Amino acid sequence: MRMSVLVGRRYKERPAEATLDSHAFLLRGAYARQVANGIYSLLPAGYRVIRKIEAILREEMDRIGGQEVLMPVTLPRELWEESGRYGSVGSELVRFADRTGHDMVLAMTHEEGVLHLCRNEIDSYAQLPFMVYHIQTKFRDEPRSRGGLIRAREFTMKDAYSFHRTAEDLNDYYQVCYQAYQRIFARAGIPQVLAVQSDTGMMGGSVAHEFILLTEAGEDTIVISEDGGYLANLEVATGVIEAFPEDPLPLEKVHTPGCKTIEDVAGFLKIPERKTAKVVFYDRDADGRPVMALVRGDRDVNEAKLAKIIQAPPVPATDERIRSVGAEPGFASPMGVDASACRIVVDHTIAQSGNLVTGANESDYHFMNFNLARDLPGVDSVDIVEVKEGDGSPDGKGALAFRRGIEVGNIFQLGTKYTQSMEMTYTDESGKACTPIMGCYGIGVGRLMSSVMEVSHDKYGPIWPVSIAPWQVQLNAIKLAAPGVRETAETLYRDLQAAGIEVVYDDRDERPGVQFAEADLLGAPFRLIVSERNLANGCVEWKRRAVGDSGTMPVGEAVETARGWVDAAMAELERAADAL
RNA sequence: CGGGGCGUAGCGCAGCCCGGUUAGCGCGCCUGCUUUGGGAGCAGGAAGUCGCCGGUUCGAAUCCGGCCGCCCCGACCA
């Protein structure tokens, strides 16, 4: 590629809207341009990176028996009615009517699409197991996209779906996918990606892992034990939380004027916050009942955990709703509320504490010495608390710490959620109709590109792993008019290409500062510089961006040397993947 | 959806509070000359519905109202 005609203006200054380094380089290096909030066009440099990532994804999916298909972005409402998600998913699912008034949706994921496709193609146990995948646009009308391609509304995802006869078979294949994912990230130059236990969210299913790239730019909070043996998304993380058992004392009603928060109450009564019970109300559970959640006063409710228990998204309740069950906002407790009209969910931290302060369901009054077993008999405690840094690791080894990370991929054991609701069956040996068990496996392509940029750059630009670099070699020519410079550069450009190397050649008569700055933005791992100064000795200068070294070598050795660098760097990434 | 910020040339910004000729600056772009190792110098030039609509006024980038868009924080998020 000649830079004189490469489409995409590179910016000298950091665009105002960029908050992450990767976002700034995405725009400065002319990889992508925003069209609307969370919607991007890709320029040649960016699309070259994307295509290389997609090639790795295809190779690794094919390697584990995947069959590539392509499903549409636009799907009829009926399919999403079948799965139940037309109603259960919120406004991030774009719904619209076509010319004839037929309701349609833009796929935000493709379970419905793949069920439609596969349920009519499979009828025998002999056809199982299998996996299909595609690389396709998704649209999610995110309330808040950010970070360039880290979180876009329209984005490209590789999603794969496997179908099995047994849970054991799914589990085996899940491990195979897990390995494939590690190979993908290793080959893309980010072997440090970690697999962590995750929430299954709206996908349903049981077992799920997220593949997380640790970086402060990430949006997810990852809980990690000291030796790294325990890893989980904060949404599902459990911890060993210090308990404070006490022998029960008699309930005692105390006047607590105006103390509507835990902080007020603890301060007024001069007790630590952990000596209180925090009551949080949510609008409804799956049965439509108001939900009262209790955690120890120094703790917060983990709403992802709660959502699983109440089988509904936790939406805060209004004061009116709270009073409807006989509780008083700010002074609430489960004692005295209509237990049949209200779902009471109590965390283990409450069960493991004695003599807590809780509301009296009467303005300006609290009870002291609440004890779950005595005062709310028959209510079992569950885990709905959010862990904190410093809590004990559930594996008993050390304390938990928090880190930030980007979710670059995920894998789910879906079970029969979709095969059942969308009626996919096969016939087994005995002629009986059976429902396949499903797994699904996603990787965001653009997010992966941005993530690599986020963890592999210097102050001047991205430093691409050779496997996904838009170009493998950058060729610069300084002072084209000087004797031999243009000729040597042109010859090298031709010979490098002939040697199968992807080279971007700055054939503009720009000053060195401009050329080097823009080369840094394009991020090729290897650079060759032709200049009058070194040409006098028959040499060109070389620089290896990732390694950080540089030097000169005879012009005649440049192509072969570059070929060697590219091959060695590619081989190293492959080796890293094979070593897993 | 709540809170905050911002829309002025391709990019980054000033001007707005306190209305007043042809709306500025830096970078970039075009032409010419000089220059050539980390975003050059000189000279000349092109490029703007000041986000949109309406209102106030003799006069609006500037004041008022409505709308739209973008960014950040929060809520939300396979």
XYZ file of C-alpha atoms (C1' of nucleotides) in Angstrom:
658
model
C 0.000 0.000 0.000
C 1.245 3.435 -0.917
C 0.479 6.011 1.718
C 0.045 8.690 -0.926
C -3.270 7.067 -1.819
C -4.208 5.331 1.428
C -7.705 6.488 2.327
C -7.983 7.864 5.819
C -6.630 11.067 7.279
C -4.407 10.570 10.283
C -4.832 13.142 13.020
C -2.027 14.895 14.789
C -4.186 15.853 17.725
C -6.146 13.662 20.059
C -9.860 13.903 19.269
C -11.901 15.426 22.060
C -14.343 12.540 22.375
C -11.652 9.930 22.956
C -11.264 8.933 26.567
C -9.332 5.697 26.130
C -5.953 5.525 24.416
C -7.289 2.850 22.096
C -10.184 5.084 21.135
C -7.810 7.971 20.435
C -5.571 5.807 18.228
C -8.587 4.298 16.505
C -9.465 7.786 15.265
C -5.977 9.267 14.969
C -4.692 6.340 12.959
C -7.717 6.392 10.646
C -8.873 2.905 11.552
C -12.509 3.889 12.022
C -14.859 6.855 11.958
C -17.973 7.316 14.017
C -21.155 7.725 12.019
C -23.532 8.036 14.951
C -23.449 7.152 18.623
C -21.944 3.677 18.774
C -21.983 3.190 15.000
C -18.745 3.154 13.042
C -17.380 2.833 9.543
C -14.072 1.061 9.136
C -11.324 2.566 6.997
C -8.787 0.415 5.133
C -6.306 0.169 8.006
C -9.005 -0.831 10.476
C -10.696 -3.282 8.188
C -7.401 -5.021 7.480
C -7.012 -5.649 11.219
C -10.595 -6.848 11.462
C -10.192 -9.256 8.566
C -7.070 -10.735 10.145
C -8.872 -11.269 13.429
C -11.734 -12.874 11.540
C -9.281 -15.182 9.772
C -7.934 -16.377 13.104
C -11.472 -16.891 14.365
C -12.372 -18.933 11.288
C -9.270 -21.074 11.540
C -9.825 -21.833 15.190
C -13.537 -22.493 14.807
C -12.891 -24.773 11.841
C -10.181 -26.490 13.850
C -12.726 -27.630 16.443
C -15.178 -28.823 13.852
C -17.153 -25.650 13.369
C -19.119 -25.095 10.178
C -19.436 -21.523 9.029
C -22.900 -20.272 8.138
C -24.440 -16.835 7.800
C -27.671 -15.796 9.389
C -29.487 -12.537 8.730
C -29.391 -9.468 10.949
C -33.096 -8.900 10.435
C -35.447 -11.457 11.895
C -39.231 -11.626 12.162
C -40.866 -10.965 15.495
C -42.346 -14.465 15.581
C -38.967 -16.111 16.126
C -38.284 -13.914 19.121
C -41.781 -14.581 20.401
C -41.003 -18.279 20.271
C -37.947 -17.950 22.457
C -39.804 -15.587 24.760
C -37.238 -12.871 24.330
C -39.434 -10.516 22.297
C -41.124 -9.662 25.548
C -38.342 -10.235 28.048
C -35.583 -8.186 26.443
C -35.827 -4.442 26.884
C -35.444 -1.580 24.480
C -31.907 -2.585 23.499
C -33.671 -4.924 21.069
C -34.575 -2.802 18.051
C -38.088 -3.518 16.899
C -39.586 -2.115 13.741
C -42.237 -2.844 11.168
C -41.541 -3.466 7.514
C -43.499 -1.966 4.604
C -46.391 -4.324 5.106
C -46.570 -3.738 8.834
C -44.847 -6.997 9.723
C -42.945 -6.667 13.014
C -39.225 -7.295 12.743
C -36.215 -7.126 15.038
C -32.518 -6.518 14.535
C -30.657 -9.494 15.948
C -28.585 -8.629 19.003
C -27.480 -12.258 19.185
C -28.485 -15.219 17.069
C -29.951 -18.007 19.178
C -33.312 -17.528 17.475
C -31.681 -17.454 14.069
C -29.645 -20.572 14.630
C -32.622 -22.491 16.012
C -34.668 -21.533 12.993
C -31.860 -22.689 10.763
C -30.930 -25.914 12.510
C -34.188 -27.333 13.785
C -35.303 -28.197 10.278
C -31.965 -29.553 9.140
C -31.429 -32.042 11.940
C -33.582 -35.048 12.618
C -31.344 -37.861 13.756
C -29.065 -38.504 16.699
C -26.484 -39.491 14.114
C -26.143 -35.838 13.133
C -25.119 -34.786 16.616
C -23.036 -33.221 17.966
C -22.251 -30.334 15.650
C -21.277 -26.699 15.848
C -22.117 -23.872 13.497
C -20.772 -20.358 13.689
C -20.957 -17.115 11.813
C -19.331 -13.729 11.837
C -22.105 -11.224 11.597
C -23.327 -7.788 12.546
C -25.313 -7.424 15.741
C -27.276 -4.426 16.795
C -27.943 -3.568 20.405
C -29.443 -0.229 21.140
C -27.197 0.227 24.135
C -28.268 3.055 26.385
C -24.655 4.030 26.510
C -21.963 3.018 24.081
C -18.400 4.123 24.703
C -14.720 3.649 24.116
C -14.896 3.508 20.339
C -15.281 -0.126 19.322
C -14.983 -1.371 22.897
C -18.706 -0.964 23.299
C -20.599 -0.081 20.151
C -24.257 -0.364 19.281
C -23.601 -1.926 15.904
C -20.759 -4.398 16.055
C -19.448 -7.579 14.533
C -19.401 -10.744 16.529
C -18.246 -14.254 15.926
C -20.891 -16.390 17.554
C -20.918 -20.155 17.605
C -23.609 -22.602 18.650
C -23.118 -26.256 19.472
C -25.776 -28.957 19.840
C -25.381 -32.102 21.905
C -27.217 -35.167 23.091
C -25.984 -35.088 26.663
C -24.812 -32.622 29.251
C -21.548 -34.553 29.424
C -20.998 -34.157 25.715
C -21.738 -30.432 25.938
C -19.371 -30.141 28.853
C -16.622 -31.875 26.908
C -17.129 -29.603 23.929
C -17.294 -26.588 26.204
C -13.767 -27.450 27.322
C -12.716 -27.744 23.688
C -14.101 -24.268 23.005
C -12.431 -22.961 26.107
C -9.110 -24.166 24.696
C -9.888 -22.735 21.273
C -10.578 -19.365 22.855
C -7.266 -19.388 24.632
C -5.574 -20.206 21.331
C -7.415 -17.340 19.630
C -6.282 -14.799 22.182
C -2.745 -16.124 22.164
C -2.601 -15.893 18.380
C -4.045 -12.365 18.483
C -1.200 -11.368 20.782
C -3.043 -11.156 24.089
C -2.245 -14.439 25.838
C -2.863 -12.779 29.192
C -6.635 -13.046 28.716
C -8.174 -14.790 31.717
C -11.227 -17.006 31.863
C -13.456 -16.058 34.770
C -16.756 -17.401 36.046
C -19.547 -15.158 34.930
C -23.220 -14.416 35.141
C -25.443 -15.956 32.507
C -27.664 -12.870 32.371
C -30.415 -12.850 29.790
C -28.801 -15.781 27.977
C -30.036 -18.192 30.570
C -28.182 -21.430 31.158
C -25.947 -22.592 33.921
C -22.196 -22.592 33.419
C -20.610 -19.539 31.823
C -17.183 -18.034 31.504
C -16.060 -14.639 30.355
C -12.665 -14.129 28.778
C -11.284 -11.028 30.370
C -8.380 -8.819 29.412
C -7.249 -7.044 32.536
C -6.870 -3.313 31.945
C -7.932 -0.221 33.802
C -9.889 0.761 30.698
C -12.237 -2.167 31.257
C -15.832 -1.869 32.351
C -16.133 -5.122 34.260
C -14.970 -5.617 37.811
C -13.081 -8.857 38.239
C -12.594 -10.472 41.612
C -9.299 -12.268 41.956
C -7.727 -14.109 44.874
C -4.149 -13.479 45.923
C -2.711 -16.492 44.142
C -5.045 -16.093 41.176
C -6.684 -19.406 41.953
C -10.115 -17.839 42.199
C -11.380 -15.619 39.394
C -14.915 -14.365 38.941
C -16.898 -11.464 37.664
C -18.091 -9.333 40.573
C -21.633 -10.190 39.488
C -21.208 -13.808 40.556
C -18.284 -13.601 42.957
C -18.640 -15.186 46.351
C -16.380 -14.625 49.313
C -15.791 -15.676 52.858
C -17.221 -12.785 54.790
C -16.416 -12.286 58.439
C -19.345 -13.356 60.657
C -20.362 -11.746 63.936
C -22.486 -14.229 65.863
C -23.845 -13.145 69.236
C -26.211 -14.613 71.787
C -29.631 -13.085 71.125
C -30.732 -10.231 73.385
C -34.359 -9.172 73.746
C -35.822 -7.011 70.964
C -35.849 -3.387 71.976
C -37.598 -0.513 70.197
C -35.540 2.667 70.055
C -36.347 6.233 69.005
C -34.205 7.174 65.992
C -35.552 10.527 64.799
C -34.840 11.212 61.147
C -32.446 8.303 60.777
C -33.441 7.014 57.353
C -30.104 5.642 56.209
C -27.732 3.023 57.599
C -25.185 5.775 58.115
C -27.700 7.856 60.119
C -28.762 4.961 62.296
C -25.266 3.678 62.996
C -24.066 7.185 63.766
C -27.011 7.991 65.999
C -26.776 4.747 67.962
C -22.971 4.862 67.924
C -22.635 1.346 66.503
C -20.710 0.049 63.499
C -22.723 -0.254 60.283
C -22.234 -4.005 60.337
C -24.482 -4.106 63.401
C -27.447 -3.060 61.257
C -29.591 -4.852 58.710
C -30.020 -3.094 55.381
C -33.395 -3.506 53.745
C -33.649 -2.895 50.002
C -36.953 -3.042 48.151
C -37.491 -4.059 44.556
C -40.615 -3.693 42.538
C -41.452 -7.319 41.831
C -40.318 -10.897 41.482
C -41.401 -13.238 38.693
C -44.759 -13.674 40.440
C -45.307 -9.936 40.650
C -44.759 -9.679 44.389
C -42.711 -6.849 45.876
C -39.252 -7.986 46.925
C -37.591 -7.168 50.235
C -33.875 -7.950 50.221
C -31.800 -7.941 53.402
C -28.035 -7.688 53.666
C -25.819 -6.649 56.541
C -25.634 -2.869 56.888
C -22.003 -2.559 55.789
C -22.784 -4.476 52.591
C -24.547 -3.982 49.284
C -26.997 -6.186 47.455
C -25.529 -7.891 44.387
C -28.392 -7.377 41.980
C -27.166 -9.980 39.490
C -27.347 -12.615 42.202
C -30.724 -11.346 43.350
C -32.065 -11.380 39.805
C -31.477 -15.115 39.582
C -33.291 -15.746 42.835
C -36.340 -13.621 42.095
C -36.261 -14.569 38.396
C -36.787 -10.946 37.409
C -34.735 -7.826 36.845
C -34.381 -5.970 40.147
C -36.105 -2.634 39.684
C -36.153 -0.323 42.716
C -39.556 -0.079 44.353
C -41.375 3.188 44.933
C -42.213 4.343 48.462
C -45.855 3.664 47.690
C -45.015 0.104 46.728
C -43.015 -0.325 49.940
C -45.902 0.911 52.088
C -48.295 -1.452 50.310
C -46.762 -4.384 52.185
C -46.879 -2.626 55.519
C -43.293 -1.411 55.585
C -42.075 2.120 56.183
C -39.446 3.520 53.801
C -36.275 4.361 55.726
C -37.473 2.402 58.736
C -38.307 -0.911 57.122
C -37.794 -4.433 58.343
C -39.334 -7.792 57.508
C -40.965 -7.964 60.914
C -44.656 -7.286 60.701
C -44.917 -7.136 56.927
C -47.421 -9.268 55.103
C -45.191 -12.222 54.272
C -47.666 -13.670 51.799
C -47.757 -10.505 49.741
C -44.029 -9.930 49.766
C -40.971 -11.915 48.716
C -38.407 -11.749 51.514
C -34.827 -12.594 50.515
C -32.275 -12.665 53.313
C -28.544 -12.862 52.823
C -26.229 -15.172 54.762
C -24.557 -12.133 56.343
C -27.792 -11.484 58.211
C -28.041 -15.074 59.400
C -24.450 -14.943 60.593
C -24.896 -11.811 62.687
C -26.548 -11.387 66.038
C -28.442 -8.501 67.570
C -28.777 -6.289 64.509
C -30.569 -2.972 64.324
C -33.412 -2.959 61.845
C -36.423 -0.804 61.092
C -39.602 -0.889 63.160
C -41.820 -0.144 60.151
C -42.768 3.053 61.941
C -41.360 6.477 61.278
C -38.420 7.417 63.521
C -38.203 4.019 65.244
C -35.882 1.047 64.920
C -35.571 -2.275 66.674
C -32.366 -3.352 68.329
C -31.304 -6.981 68.662
C -32.884 -8.493 65.569
C -31.895 -12.134 65.173
C -32.981 -13.903 62.015
C -33.557 -17.391 63.428
C -35.585 -16.086 66.344
C -37.419 -13.153 64.776
C -38.074 -14.488 61.310
C -38.315 -18.226 61.812
C -38.511 -20.365 58.744
C -36.698 -17.935 56.492
C -33.587 -19.477 54.994
C -30.702 -17.267 54.050
C -29.200 -17.169 50.549
C -26.250 -15.447 48.888
C -27.212 -12.037 47.530
C -24.358 -9.972 48.880
C -21.715 -8.255 46.827
C -18.198 -9.176 47.871
C -15.713 -6.517 48.874
C -11.972 -6.318 48.472
C -10.387 -8.006 51.473
C -13.077 -10.673 51.851
C -11.672 -14.179 52.041
C -11.336 -16.145 48.821
C -13.906 -18.942 48.579
C -11.096 -21.409 47.988
C -9.749 -20.494 51.388
C -6.523 -19.085 50.026
C -5.958 -15.462 50.951
C -8.025 -12.359 50.380
C -9.918 -11.110 47.344
C -8.853 -8.092 45.284
C -10.674 -6.196 42.532
C -9.344 -5.527 39.057
C -10.834 -3.959 35.945
C -11.168 -5.855 32.707
C -12.643 -5.937 29.212
C -14.792 -8.906 28.306
C -13.384 -9.998 24.950
C -15.304 -13.239 24.716
C -17.689 -15.512 26.504
C -18.900 -19.080 26.494
C -22.184 -20.414 27.895
C -23.694 -23.784 28.539
C -27.213 -22.894 27.504
C -28.862 -26.206 28.131
C -32.263 -26.587 26.497
C -33.553 -23.032 26.983
C -33.799 -22.388 23.259
C -34.027 -25.908 21.855
C -37.033 -26.482 24.084
C -38.852 -23.188 23.607
C -38.218 -23.249 19.874
C -38.956 -26.940 19.573
C -35.870 -28.480 18.109
C -35.869 -32.252 18.389
C -34.019 -35.201 16.994
C -34.886 -38.869 17.029
C -32.758 -41.153 19.146
C -31.936 -44.831 18.601
C -35.212 -45.907 20.113
C -37.241 -43.606 17.920
C -37.985 -41.156 20.703
C -37.994 -37.385 20.109
C -35.245 -35.701 22.150
C -34.241 -32.107 22.762
C -30.626 -31.213 22.036
C -28.522 -29.460 24.644
C -26.858 -26.269 23.503
C -23.773 -24.210 24.091
C -22.940 -20.818 22.669
C -19.657 -19.014 22.281
C -19.088 -15.370 21.335
C -16.207 -13.071 20.557
C -16.592 -9.391 19.658
C -14.339 -8.703 16.680
C -14.075 -4.915 16.922
C -13.834 -5.080 20.673
C -10.928 -7.479 20.312
C -9.168 -5.060 17.964
C -9.617 -2.152 20.370
C -8.613 -4.297 23.323
C -5.312 -5.222 21.719
C -4.674 -1.541 21.032
C -5.508 -0.754 24.622
C -2.885 -3.099 26.048
C -0.301 -2.847 23.265
C 0.656 0.740 22.531
C 3.123 3.444 23.436
C 2.549 7.183 23.517
C 2.817 7.373 19.723
C 0.470 4.656 18.592
C -0.524 1.010 18.654
C 2.127 -1.701 18.505
C 0.369 -4.494 16.634
C 1.126 -8.142 17.095
C 2.263 -9.248 13.639
C -0.703 -11.616 13.358
C -3.255 -8.820 13.226
C -1.189 -5.806 12.155
C -2.741 -3.949 9.240
C 0.658 -4.199 7.571
C 3.617 -6.257 8.650
C 6.300 -3.872 7.488
C 6.383 -0.090 7.249
C 8.702 1.278 4.566
C 9.808 4.896 4.815
C 11.801 6.919 2.336
C 13.408 10.089 3.614
C 14.133 12.853 1.103
C 12.995 11.165 -2.071
C 14.978 13.563 -4.245
C 18.318 12.498 -2.798
C 20.399 10.214 -5.017
C 19.116 6.674 -5.025
C 16.510 7.106 -2.326
C 13.390 6.861 -4.410
C 14.817 4.103 -6.574
C 15.935 2.040 -3.597
C 12.614 2.500 -1.812
C 10.601 1.578 -4.885
C 12.722 -1.506 -5.428
C 12.358 -2.553 -1.800
C 8.632 -1.962 -1.963
C 8.340 -4.215 -4.981
C 10.658 -6.899 -3.596
C 9.021 -6.974 -0.188
C 5.660 -7.522 -1.810
C 7.157 -10.185 -4.060
C 8.391 -11.917 -0.915
C 4.797 -12.081 0.317
C 5.210 -9.369 2.916
C 2.393 -6.941 3.598
C 4.073 -3.582 3.350
C 2.858 -0.030 3.643
C 5.164 2.343 1.837
C 5.285 6.038 2.634
C 5.965 7.289 -0.865
C 5.095 10.876 -0.017
C 7.802 13.490 0.068
C 6.995 14.219 3.705
C 9.508 15.277 6.276
C 10.809 12.495 8.519
C 8.899 13.717 11.543
C 5.598 13.417 9.733
C 6.449 10.030 8.288
C 7.563 8.548 11.579
C 4.616 9.904 13.514
C 2.148 8.449 11.022
C 4.051 5.184 10.842
C 3.670 4.912 14.602
C -0.060 5.389 14.237
C -0.247 2.554 11.713
C 1.672 0.413 14.168
C 3.469 -2.037 11.859
C 5.788 -4.144 14.023
C 8.743 -3.772 11.647
C 10.084 -0.696 9.889
C 12.602 -0.081 7.139
C 13.893 3.406 6.429
C 15.665 4.414 3.246
C 17.669 7.604 3.495
C 20.540 9.375 1.841
C 22.620 9.094 4.991
C 22.594 5.300 5.259
C 22.388 4.694 1.551
C 25.837 6.206 1.276
C 27.055 3.028 2.996
C 24.704 0.814 1.046
C 22.485 0.407 4.093
C 18.936 0.910 5.224
C 17.868 1.497 8.786
C 15.583 -0.970 10.544
C 13.479 -0.723 13.631
C 11.439 -3.323 15.473
C 8.659 -1.571 17.258
C 7.598 -4.354 19.608
C 11.143 -5.361 20.469
C 12.277 -1.782 20.716
C 15.615 -2.155 18.966
C 16.979 -0.627 15.771
C 20.060 -0.595 13.560
C 21.245 -0.642 9.973
C 21.877 -3.384 7.469
C 22.897 -3.677 3.816
C 20.064 -2.916 1.419
C 20.492 -6.310 -0.160
C 19.646 -8.086 3.089
C 16.549 -6.099 3.899
C 13.907 -8.255 2.235
C 15.226 -11.519 3.544
C 15.684 -10.081 7.021
C 12.162 -8.659 7.072
C 10.818 -11.982 5.867
C 12.636 -13.638 8.735
C 11.270 -11.236 11.311
C 7.708 -11.668 10.153
C 7.972 -15.426 10.052
C 9.642 -15.606 13.454
C 7.066 -13.331 15.069
C 4.192 -15.307 13.553
C 5.790 -18.561 14.619
C 6.185 -17.286 18.142
C 2.472 -16.486 18.386
C 1.613 -19.902 16.967
C 3.936 -21.554 19.445
C 2.292 -19.710 22.304
C -1.066 -21.022 21.123
C 0.204 -24.564 20.670
C 1.737 -24.536 24.139
C -1.671 -24.097 25.757
C -33.999 7.346 31.925
C -31.438 10.911 35.866
C -27.139 14.454 36.559
C -23.290 17.369 34.155
C -20.699 19.296 29.802
C -20.337 20.573 24.716
C -22.052 21.756 19.343
C -18.153 27.923 15.569
C -13.798 25.331 8.415
C -11.310 18.366 7.902
C -9.023 18.285 13.381
C -8.161 21.117 18.057
C -10.115 25.599 19.977
C -11.146 31.249 21.113
C -15.220 34.677 20.630
C -20.946 34.206 23.775
C -21.392 36.442 30.239
C -21.649 42.426 28.440
C -25.672 41.887 20.816
C -22.851 46.155 16.626
C -18.779 46.242 10.066
C -15.907 41.495 5.894
C -16.364 35.539 12.599
C -10.865 34.599 14.495
C -6.402 31.390 15.937
C -3.249 26.811 15.575
C -2.879 22.352 12.740
C -4.351 20.340 8.080
C -5.526 21.445 2.610
C -4.083 24.088 -2.482
C 0.013 27.058 -5.388
C 5.169 28.700 -5.552
C 10.072 28.864 -3.547
C 13.355 27.120 0.220
C 13.914 22.775 3.312
C 14.551 17.098 4.572
C 16.077 12.042 10.693
C 10.627 12.740 15.079
C 4.427 16.417 13.027
C 9.696 22.600 8.799
C 10.177 28.191 6.885
C 8.466 32.231 3.812
C 4.755 34.173 0.421
C -0.001 33.663 -1.631
C -4.846 31.064 -1.593
C -9.376 28.043 -0.815
C -12.641 26.418 2.746
C -18.018 28.359 7.649
C -26.154 27.426 6.685
C -21.568 29.713 14.037
C -26.216 22.123 15.254
C -31.697 23.038 13.646
C -36.362 25.802 14.084
C -38.752 29.842 16.031
C -38.780 34.416 18.978
C -36.812 39.320 20.942
C -34.175 43.433 18.467
C -32.775 48.570 13.861
C -29.137 44.504 14.280
C -28.171 37.652 17.000
C -22.506 33.009 16.938
C -23.825 36.145 21.305
C -30.266 37.084 24.557
C -35.059 33.838 25.091
C -37.984 29.202 23.871
C -38.294 24.484 21.619
C -35.894 20.526 19.192
C -31.650 17.536 17.494
C -26.782 15.588 18.075
C -22.259 14.308 20.678
C -19.251 13.452 25.243
C -18.766 12.235 30.554
C -20.904 10.160 35.355
C -24.885 7.098 37.052
C -28.936 3.629 35.949
C -28.835 -0.285 32.163
C -26.075 -4.136 29.518
C -25.933 -12.111 25.726
